[in-house]
Short mmCIF file of C-alpha atoms in Angstrom, two decimals:
data_model
loop_
_atom_site.label_atom_id
_atom_site.label_comp_id
_atom_site.label_asym_id
_atom_site.label_seq_id
_atom_site.Cartn_x
_atom_site.Cartn_y
_atom_site.Cartn_z
CA ASP A 1 14.26 -6.23 1.65
CA SER A 2 11.46 -4.57 -0.39
CA GLY A 3 14.01 -1.48 -1.61
CA VAL A 4 11.78 0.91 0.46
CA THR A 5 13.46 2.52 3.32
CA GLN A 6 11.90 4.37 6.26
CA THR A 7 13.80 6.07 8.89
CA PRO A 8 13.82 6.35 12.03
CA LYS A 9 12.85 2.63 12.79
CA HIS A 10 11.68 3.69 16.24
CA LEU A 11 10.85 7.06 17.80
CA ILE A 12 9.59 8.03 21.06
CA THR A 13 8.09 11.20 22.07
CA ALA A 14 6.37 13.25 24.07
CA THR A 15 2.43 14.55 23.71
CA GLY A 16 2.46 17.74 22.12
CA GLN A 17 5.65 17.29 20.11
CA ARG A 18 6.00 17.37 16.57
CA VAL A 19 8.04 14.79 14.55
CA THR A 20 9.11 13.80 10.88
CA LEU A 21 8.85 10.36 9.44
CA ARG A 22 11.19 9.90 6.06
CA CYS A 23 10.40 7.51 3.28
CA SER A 24 12.64 6.45 0.55
CA PRO A 25 10.83 4.75 -2.36
CA ARG A 26 12.32 2.08 -4.70
CA SER A 27 14.17 3.40 -7.19
CA GLY A 28 12.17 4.48 -10.16
CA ASP A 29 9.04 4.53 -8.14
CA LEU A 30 6.97 7.49 -8.42
CA SER A 31 4.05 6.94 -6.22
CA VAL A 32 4.22 6.72 -2.41
CA TYR A 33 1.79 6.04 -0.09
CA TRP A 34 1.57 6.37 3.87
CA TYR A 35 -0.48 4.23 6.03
CA GLN A 36 -1.01 3.98 10.00
CA GLN A 37 -1.27 0.81 11.70
CA SER A 38 -2.40 0.92 15.29
CA LEU A 39 -1.98 -1.75 18.02
CA ASP A 40 -3.52 -5.00 16.35
CA GLN A 41 -5.42 -2.78 13.94
CA GLY A 42 -5.32 -2.96 9.81
CA LEU A 43 -3.89 -0.36 8.10
CA GLN A 44 -5.41 2.91 7.80
CA PHE A 45 -4.68 4.71 4.82
CA LEU A 46 -3.52 8.28 5.22
CA ILE A 47 -2.13 9.70 1.98
CA GLN A 48 -0.90 9.12 -1.46
CA TYR A 49 1.61 11.01 -3.51
CA TYR A 50 2.49 10.46 -7.21
CA ASN A 51 5.55 12.41 -8.76
CA GLY A 52 5.63 15.03 -6.20
CA GLU A 53 1.71 15.61 -6.31
CA GLU A 54 -0.94 14.62 -4.04
CA ARG A 55 -3.26 11.81 -5.81
CA ALA A 56 -5.59 10.62 -2.71
CA LYS A 57 -6.50 11.49 0.52
CA GLY A 58 -7.52 9.04 3.46
CA ASN A 59 -8.31 9.80 6.94
CA ILE A 60 -5.42 11.90 7.79
CA LEU A 61 -5.75 14.27 10.47
CA GLU A 62 -5.27 17.75 10.22
CA ARG A 63 -2.21 17.70 12.22
CA PHE A 64 -0.79 15.37 9.95
CA SER A 65 0.82 16.48 6.74
CA ALA A 66 2.92 14.96 4.06
CA GLN A 67 4.94 16.11 1.04
CA GLN A 68 6.99 14.26 -1.87
CA PHE A 69 10.25 15.90 -2.77
CA PRO A 70 11.65 16.27 -6.32
CA ASP A 71 13.92 13.24 -5.67
CA LEU A 72 10.72 11.25 -4.74
CA HIS A 73 11.50 10.84 -1.30
CA SER A 74 8.59 11.71 1.05
CA GLU A 75 8.15 13.01 4.67
CA LEU A 76 5.18 12.48 6.77
CA ASN A 77 5.10 15.25 9.48
CA LEU A 78 2.99 14.60 12.90
CA SER A 79 2.30 17.57 15.05
CA SER A 80 0.45 18.10 18.43
CA LEU A 81 1.18 14.50 19.11
CA GLU A 82 -1.36 12.76 21.33
CA LEU A 83 -1.00 9.15 22.93
CA GLY A 84 -3.29 7.75 20.55
CA ASP A 85 -1.16 8.58 17.45
CA SER A 86 1.29 5.93 18.83
CA ALA A 87 1.32 3.01 15.98
CA LEU A 88 3.40 1.77 13.36
CA TYR A 89 3.72 3.95 10.29
CA PHE A 90 4.24 2.30 7.07
CA CYS A 91 5.39 3.78 3.59
CA ALA A 92 4.87 1.98 0.62
CA SER A 93 6.01 2.65 -2.95
CA SER A 94 4.48 1.30 -6.11
CA VAL A 95 4.79 0.48 -9.57
CA GLY A 96 2.52 -0.32 -12.42
CA GLN A 97 -0.94 0.63 -13.23
CA GLY A 98 -4.33 -0.84 -12.54
CA ILE A 99 -4.56 -4.48 -11.33
CA GLN A 100 -0.48 -4.56 -12.19
CA GLU A 101 -0.08 -1.84 -9.54
CA THR A 102 2.15 -3.55 -6.73
CA GLN A 103 2.70 -1.70 -3.44
CA TYR A 104 6.38 -2.18 -1.92
CA PHE A 105 6.07 -1.97 1.85
CA GLY A 106 9.10 -0.44 3.82
CA PRO A 107 9.76 -1.78 7.31
CA GLY A 108 7.63 0.85 9.06
CA THR A 109 8.43 3.76 11.57
CA ARG A 110 7.40 2.64 15.36
CA LEU A 111 6.17 5.70 17.28
CA LEU A 112 5.63 5.90 20.67
CA VAL A 113 4.11 8.98 22.20
CA LEU A 114 4.13 9.12 25.79
CA ALA B 1 -18.17 4.22 1.73
CA GLN B 2 -16.33 0.58 1.17
CA THR B 3 -15.42 -1.16 3.93
CA VAL B 4 -13.80 -4.24 4.26
CA THR B 5 -14.49 -7.10 7.12
CA GLN B 6 -12.72 -10.05 8.42
CA SER B 7 -14.57 -11.77 10.76
CA GLN B 8 -11.89 -14.33 12.06
CA PRO B 9 -9.56 -12.63 14.29
CA GLU B 10 -7.56 -15.90 14.66
CA MET B 11 -7.44 -19.16 13.05
CA SER B 12 -5.30 -22.42 13.47
CA VAL B 13 -4.17 -24.85 10.85
CA GLN B 14 -2.25 -28.05 11.33
CA GLU B 15 0.79 -28.27 9.32
CA ALA B 16 0.23 -29.43 5.79
CA GLU B 17 -3.44 -29.09 6.08
CA THR B 18 -5.88 -26.31 4.09
CA VAL B 19 -7.24 -23.45 5.75
CA THR B 20 -9.74 -20.81 4.54
CA LEU B 21 -9.72 -17.36 5.52
CA SER B 22 -12.79 -15.01 5.03
CA CYS B 23 -13.32 -11.48 3.88
CA THR B 24 -16.37 -9.69 2.63
CA TYR B 25 -16.73 -6.26 1.38
CA ASP B 26 -19.10 -3.41 0.66
CA THR B 27 -19.01 -0.95 -2.02
CA SER B 28 -21.25 0.32 -4.50
CA GLU B 29 -18.47 0.29 -7.41
CA SER B 30 -18.40 -2.19 -10.17
CA ASP B 31 -14.69 -2.12 -10.98
CA TYR B 32 -12.13 -2.62 -8.08
CA TYR B 33 -9.38 -4.84 -6.99
CA LEU B 34 -8.89 -6.99 -4.15
CA PHE B 35 -5.77 -8.11 -2.37
CA TRP B 36 -4.52 -10.52 0.37
CA TYR B 37 -1.32 -9.20 2.26
CA LYS B 38 0.58 -11.23 4.76
CA GLN B 39 2.31 -9.31 7.62
CA PRO B 40 4.63 -11.94 9.54
CA PRO B 41 6.30 -11.27 12.93
CA SER B 42 8.71 -8.89 11.09
CA ARG B 43 5.78 -6.59 10.42
CA GLN B 44 6.81 -6.49 6.56
CA MET B 45 3.67 -6.14 4.55
CA ILE B 46 3.99 -8.61 1.63
CA LEU B 47 1.37 -9.19 -1.17
CA VAL B 48 0.18 -12.58 -1.39
CA ILE B 49 -2.24 -12.31 -4.12
CA ARG B 50 -4.62 -10.19 -5.97
CA GLN B 51 -7.79 -10.32 -8.01
CA GLU B 52 -9.58 -7.65 -10.44
CA ALA B 53 -13.39 -7.73 -9.81
CA TYR B 54 -14.32 -7.94 -13.45
CA LYS B 55 -12.32 -11.34 -13.96
CA GLN B 56 -14.77 -14.28 -12.68
CA GLN B 57 -11.73 -16.91 -12.83
CA ASN B 58 -10.10 -16.93 -9.22
CA ALA B 59 -6.38 -16.00 -9.06
CA THR B 60 -3.78 -18.36 -8.03
CA GLU B 61 -0.51 -18.22 -6.90
CA ASN B 62 1.19 -21.41 -5.91
CA ARG B 63 -0.42 -22.84 -2.77
CA PHE B 64 -2.50 -19.82 -2.16
CA SER B 65 -5.84 -18.99 -4.25
CA VAL B 66 -8.90 -17.12 -3.74
CA ASN B 67 -12.70 -17.54 -4.27
CA PHE B 68 -13.88 -14.61 -5.45
CA GLN B 69 -18.21 -14.05 -5.06
CA LYS B 70 -18.77 -10.80 -6.64
CA ALA B 71 -22.69 -10.71 -5.90
CA ALA B 72 -21.83 -12.03 -2.34
CA LYS B 73 -18.95 -9.30 -2.05
CA SER B 74 -16.97 -12.10 -0.83
CA PHE B 75 -13.30 -12.91 -1.24
CA SER B 76 -11.87 -15.89 0.84
CA LEU B 77 -8.30 -16.77 0.82
CA LYS B 78 -7.41 -20.71 0.76
CA ILE B 79 -3.81 -21.66 1.80
CA SER B 80 -2.94 -25.31 1.08
CA ASP B 81 -0.32 -27.82 2.21
CA SER B 82 0.26 -25.09 4.95
CA GLN B 83 3.53 -24.50 6.30
CA LEU B 84 5.31 -22.99 9.47
CA GLY B 85 6.24 -19.92 7.47
CA ASP B 86 2.68 -19.28 6.73
CA ALA B 87 2.20 -18.16 10.09
CA ALA B 88 1.23 -14.21 10.20
CA MET B 89 -1.38 -11.80 10.25
CA TYR B 90 -3.31 -11.70 7.00
CA PHE B 91 -5.09 -8.66 5.70
CA CYS B 92 -7.57 -8.32 3.11
CA ALA B 93 -7.79 -5.30 1.11
CA TYR B 94 -10.05 -3.31 -1.26
CA ARG B 95 -8.75 -0.57 -4.02
CA SER B 96 -10.79 1.38 -6.42
CA ASP B 97 -9.57 3.74 -8.68
CA PRO B 98 -12.03 6.57 -8.98
CA SER B 99 -11.02 9.36 -11.26
CA GLY B 100 -7.46 7.87 -11.28
CA THR B 101 -6.77 8.04 -7.50
CA TYR B 102 -6.02 4.94 -5.64
CA LYS B 103 -7.35 4.18 -2.30
CA TYR B 104 -6.90 0.99 -0.49
CA ILE B 105 -8.94 -0.15 2.18
CA PHE B 106 -7.80 -3.01 4.62
CA GLY B 107 -9.41 -5.02 6.88
CA THR B 108 -8.54 -5.59 10.68
CA GLY B 109 -6.66 -8.76 10.14
CA THR B 110 -6.60 -12.53 10.95
CA ARG B 111 -3.97 -14.02 12.70
CA LEU B 112 -2.97 -17.47 11.40
CA LYS B 113 -1.31 -20.00 13.62
CA VAL B 114 0.16 -22.93 12.12
CA LEU B 115 0.57 -25.83 14.22
CA ALA B 116 3.18 -28.34 13.83
#
């Protein structure tokens, strides 16, 4: 158990819908990353937040947005869902700087768009 | 743009033997970090080992070691005395920190099977 929690574990929805994925980082971790892992693919970095502020952006679609709240939990919002958005979405929180930064991954949310 | 390539979709190793997983990357930056992550069937991502680019000495963590060749932009993972629990997907990852932002780039993974 990494200490990072993600809810829900599974989500089934229809095309065109909107969903919200939630991530609670480990206690004390200020940084949260979001990743998308499509079937048998590597992880695609989406976005990073640090202490409530957006720090880095990857290949995140305009239909997707995220935020980090004052209590440091983060939400990833996916809208106008398409079949291709079906994937495993990971959240990771991190501690440390530079080479010492260690990412702790949550168990993921499996999203299926029908 | 930086890229990470894992050219071996799948590898097999006999229990107790040694296996090497390959990873190459492309970057124009001089300072960066490299990682190997393990993803067992549970899908949890677990950090295996990490290497800082300016350090010539190869990182080692118990049965796991890397062969870092900066000029060749190669970062292979060697697993010695393979165990059944090593069976997993292994992802190579690159991270650079331009302007204090951290961006991780992952390869497509190598599935390692350990044969009893």
